[in-house]
Short mmCIF file of the C-alpha atoms (twelve columns), coordinates in Angstrom:
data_MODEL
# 
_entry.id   MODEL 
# 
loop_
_atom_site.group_PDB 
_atom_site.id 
_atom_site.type_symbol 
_atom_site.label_atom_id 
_atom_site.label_alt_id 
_atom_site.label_comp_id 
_atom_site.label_asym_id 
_atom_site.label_seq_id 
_atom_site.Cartn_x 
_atom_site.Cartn_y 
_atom_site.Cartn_z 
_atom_site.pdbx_PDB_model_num 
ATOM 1   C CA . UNK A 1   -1.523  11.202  9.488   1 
ATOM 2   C CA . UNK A 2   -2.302  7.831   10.775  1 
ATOM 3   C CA . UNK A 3   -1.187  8.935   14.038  1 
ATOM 4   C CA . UNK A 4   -3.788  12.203  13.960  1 
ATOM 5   C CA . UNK A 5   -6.859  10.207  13.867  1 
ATOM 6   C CA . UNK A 6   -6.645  11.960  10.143  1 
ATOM 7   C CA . UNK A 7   -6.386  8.714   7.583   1 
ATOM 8   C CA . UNK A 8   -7.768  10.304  4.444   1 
ATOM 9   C CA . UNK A 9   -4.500  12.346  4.557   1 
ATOM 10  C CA . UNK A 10  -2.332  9.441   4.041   1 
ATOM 11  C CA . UNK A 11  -4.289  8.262   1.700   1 
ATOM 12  C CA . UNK A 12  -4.092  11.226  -0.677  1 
ATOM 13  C CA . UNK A 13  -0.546  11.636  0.251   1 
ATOM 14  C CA . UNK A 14  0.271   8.191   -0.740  1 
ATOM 15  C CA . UNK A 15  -1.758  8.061   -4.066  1 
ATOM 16  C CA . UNK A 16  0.177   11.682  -4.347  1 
ATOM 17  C CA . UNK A 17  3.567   9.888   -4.161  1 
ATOM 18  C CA . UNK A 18  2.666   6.938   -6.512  1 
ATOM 19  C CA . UNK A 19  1.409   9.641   -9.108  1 
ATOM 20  C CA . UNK A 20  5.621   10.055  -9.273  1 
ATOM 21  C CA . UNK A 21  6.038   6.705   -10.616 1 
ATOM 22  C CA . UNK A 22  5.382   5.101   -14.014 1 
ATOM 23  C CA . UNK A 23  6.374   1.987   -16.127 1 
ATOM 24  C CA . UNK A 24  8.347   4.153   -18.501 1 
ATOM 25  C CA . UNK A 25  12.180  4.305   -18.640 1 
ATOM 26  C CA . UNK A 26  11.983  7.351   -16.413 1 
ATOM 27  C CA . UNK A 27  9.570   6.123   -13.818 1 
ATOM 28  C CA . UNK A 28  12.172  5.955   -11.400 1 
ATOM 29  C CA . UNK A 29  14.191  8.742   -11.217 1 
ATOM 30  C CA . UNK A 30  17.626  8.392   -8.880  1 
ATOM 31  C CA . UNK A 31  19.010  6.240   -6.626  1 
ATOM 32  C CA . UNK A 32  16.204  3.214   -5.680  1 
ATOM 33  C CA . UNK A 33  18.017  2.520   -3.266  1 
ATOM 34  C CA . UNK A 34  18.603  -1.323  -3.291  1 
ATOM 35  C CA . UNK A 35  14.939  -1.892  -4.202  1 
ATOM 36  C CA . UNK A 36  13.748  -0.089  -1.206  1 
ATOM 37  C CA . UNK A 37  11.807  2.668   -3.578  1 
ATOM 38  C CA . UNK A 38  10.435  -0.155  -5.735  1 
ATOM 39  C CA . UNK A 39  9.240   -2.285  -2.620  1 
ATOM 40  C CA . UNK A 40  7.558   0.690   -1.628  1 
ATOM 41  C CA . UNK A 41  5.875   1.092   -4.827  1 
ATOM 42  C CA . UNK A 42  4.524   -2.813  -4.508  1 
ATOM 43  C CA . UNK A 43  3.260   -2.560  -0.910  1 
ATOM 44  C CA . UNK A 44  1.614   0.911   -1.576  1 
ATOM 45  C CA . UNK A 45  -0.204  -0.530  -4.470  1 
ATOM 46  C CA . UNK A 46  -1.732  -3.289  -2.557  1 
ATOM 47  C CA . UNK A 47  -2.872  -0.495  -0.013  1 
ATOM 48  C CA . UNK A 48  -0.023  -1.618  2.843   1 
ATOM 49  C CA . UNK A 49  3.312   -0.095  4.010   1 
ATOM 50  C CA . UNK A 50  4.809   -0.052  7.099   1 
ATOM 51  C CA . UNK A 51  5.026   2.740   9.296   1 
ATOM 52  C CA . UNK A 52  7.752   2.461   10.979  1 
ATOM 53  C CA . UNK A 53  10.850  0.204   9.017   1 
ATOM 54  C CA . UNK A 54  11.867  -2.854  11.034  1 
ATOM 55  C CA . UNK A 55  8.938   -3.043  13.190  1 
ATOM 56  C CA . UNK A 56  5.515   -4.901  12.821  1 
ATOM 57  C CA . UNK A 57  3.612   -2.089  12.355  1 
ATOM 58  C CA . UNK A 58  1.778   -1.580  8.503   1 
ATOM 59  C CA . UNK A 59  -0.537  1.607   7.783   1 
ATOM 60  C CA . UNK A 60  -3.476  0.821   5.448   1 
ATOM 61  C CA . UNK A 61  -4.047  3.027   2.530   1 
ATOM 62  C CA . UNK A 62  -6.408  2.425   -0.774  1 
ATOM 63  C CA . UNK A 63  -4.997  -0.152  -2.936  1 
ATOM 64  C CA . UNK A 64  -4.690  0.248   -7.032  1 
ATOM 65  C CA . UNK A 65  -5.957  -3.138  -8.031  1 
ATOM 66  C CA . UNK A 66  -9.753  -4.144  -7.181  1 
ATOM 67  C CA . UNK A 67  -8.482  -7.604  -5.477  1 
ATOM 68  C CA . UNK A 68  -4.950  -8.822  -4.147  1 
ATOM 69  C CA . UNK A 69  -4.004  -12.168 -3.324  1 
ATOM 70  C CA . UNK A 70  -1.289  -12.754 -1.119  1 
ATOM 71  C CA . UNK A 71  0.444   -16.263 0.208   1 
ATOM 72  C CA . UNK A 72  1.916   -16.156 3.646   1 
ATOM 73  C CA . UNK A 73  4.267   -18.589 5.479   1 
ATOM 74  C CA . UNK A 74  1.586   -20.113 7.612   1 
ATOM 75  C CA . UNK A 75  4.925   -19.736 10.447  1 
ATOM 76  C CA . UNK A 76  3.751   -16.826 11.189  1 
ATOM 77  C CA . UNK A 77  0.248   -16.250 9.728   1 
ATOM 78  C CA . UNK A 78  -1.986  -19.527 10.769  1 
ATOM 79  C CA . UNK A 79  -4.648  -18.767 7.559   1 
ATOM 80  C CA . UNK A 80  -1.618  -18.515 5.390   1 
ATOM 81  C CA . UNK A 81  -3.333  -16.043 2.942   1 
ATOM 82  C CA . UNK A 82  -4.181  -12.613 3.008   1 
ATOM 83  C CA . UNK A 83  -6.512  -10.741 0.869   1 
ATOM 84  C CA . UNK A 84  -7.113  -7.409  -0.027  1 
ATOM 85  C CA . UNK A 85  -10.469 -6.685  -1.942  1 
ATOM 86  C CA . UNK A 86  -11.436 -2.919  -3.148  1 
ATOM 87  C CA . UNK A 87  -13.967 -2.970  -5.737  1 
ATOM 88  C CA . UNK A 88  -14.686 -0.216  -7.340  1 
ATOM 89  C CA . UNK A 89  -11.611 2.454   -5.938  1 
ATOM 90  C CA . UNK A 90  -10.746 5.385   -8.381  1 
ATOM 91  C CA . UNK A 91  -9.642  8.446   -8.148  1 
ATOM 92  C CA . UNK A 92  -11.995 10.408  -6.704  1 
ATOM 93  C CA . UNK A 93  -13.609 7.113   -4.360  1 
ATOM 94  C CA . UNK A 94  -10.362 6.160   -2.730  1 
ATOM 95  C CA . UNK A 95  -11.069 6.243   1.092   1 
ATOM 96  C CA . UNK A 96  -11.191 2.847   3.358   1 
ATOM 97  C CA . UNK A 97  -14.140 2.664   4.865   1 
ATOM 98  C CA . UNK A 98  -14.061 -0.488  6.588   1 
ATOM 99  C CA . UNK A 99  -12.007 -3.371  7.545   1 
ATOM 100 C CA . UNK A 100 -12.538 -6.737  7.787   1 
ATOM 101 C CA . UNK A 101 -10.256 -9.907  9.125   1 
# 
């Protein structure tokens, strides 16, 4: 939906998916496939994934936790941090309305 000029759509279709997944010993039913399932979980909690595996190319969706601090290897990202801040997000107020860098 990111592609559509439609972005609330992936957002309720990824707060959909992560509605699938709990803490409890059946949180993860199947295969996770190496961790893939699980990584996915991570990033879509912090309100990134990427669109396209193997590329440099991350949607942006509504993140679970009000702030997210991340450490990057200042290699490739000269500020070296990265965060996320969503005060305020619930269930029914989950849409991005801005973005700043």
């Amino acid at each position: 939906y990111l592609s559509t000029g439609q972005p609330w759509k992936t957002t309720d279709v990824v707060h959909a998916a992560l509605t699938l997944f709990t803490d409890a010993p059946t949180g993860m039913t199947g295969n996770d496939d190496l961790g893939t399932m699980s990584a996915w979980v991570v990033l879509s909690s912090i309100g990134l994934f990427p669109v396209q595996p193997g590329y440099d190319t991350w949607g942006l969706s509504t993140p679970v936790f009000d702030r997210v601090d991340l450490s990057l290897d200042r290699r490739y990202h000269p500020h070296g941090r990265l965060t996320i801040t969503a005060p305020g997000t619930s269930d029914a107020d989950r849409y991005v309305q801005g973005l700043r860098a």
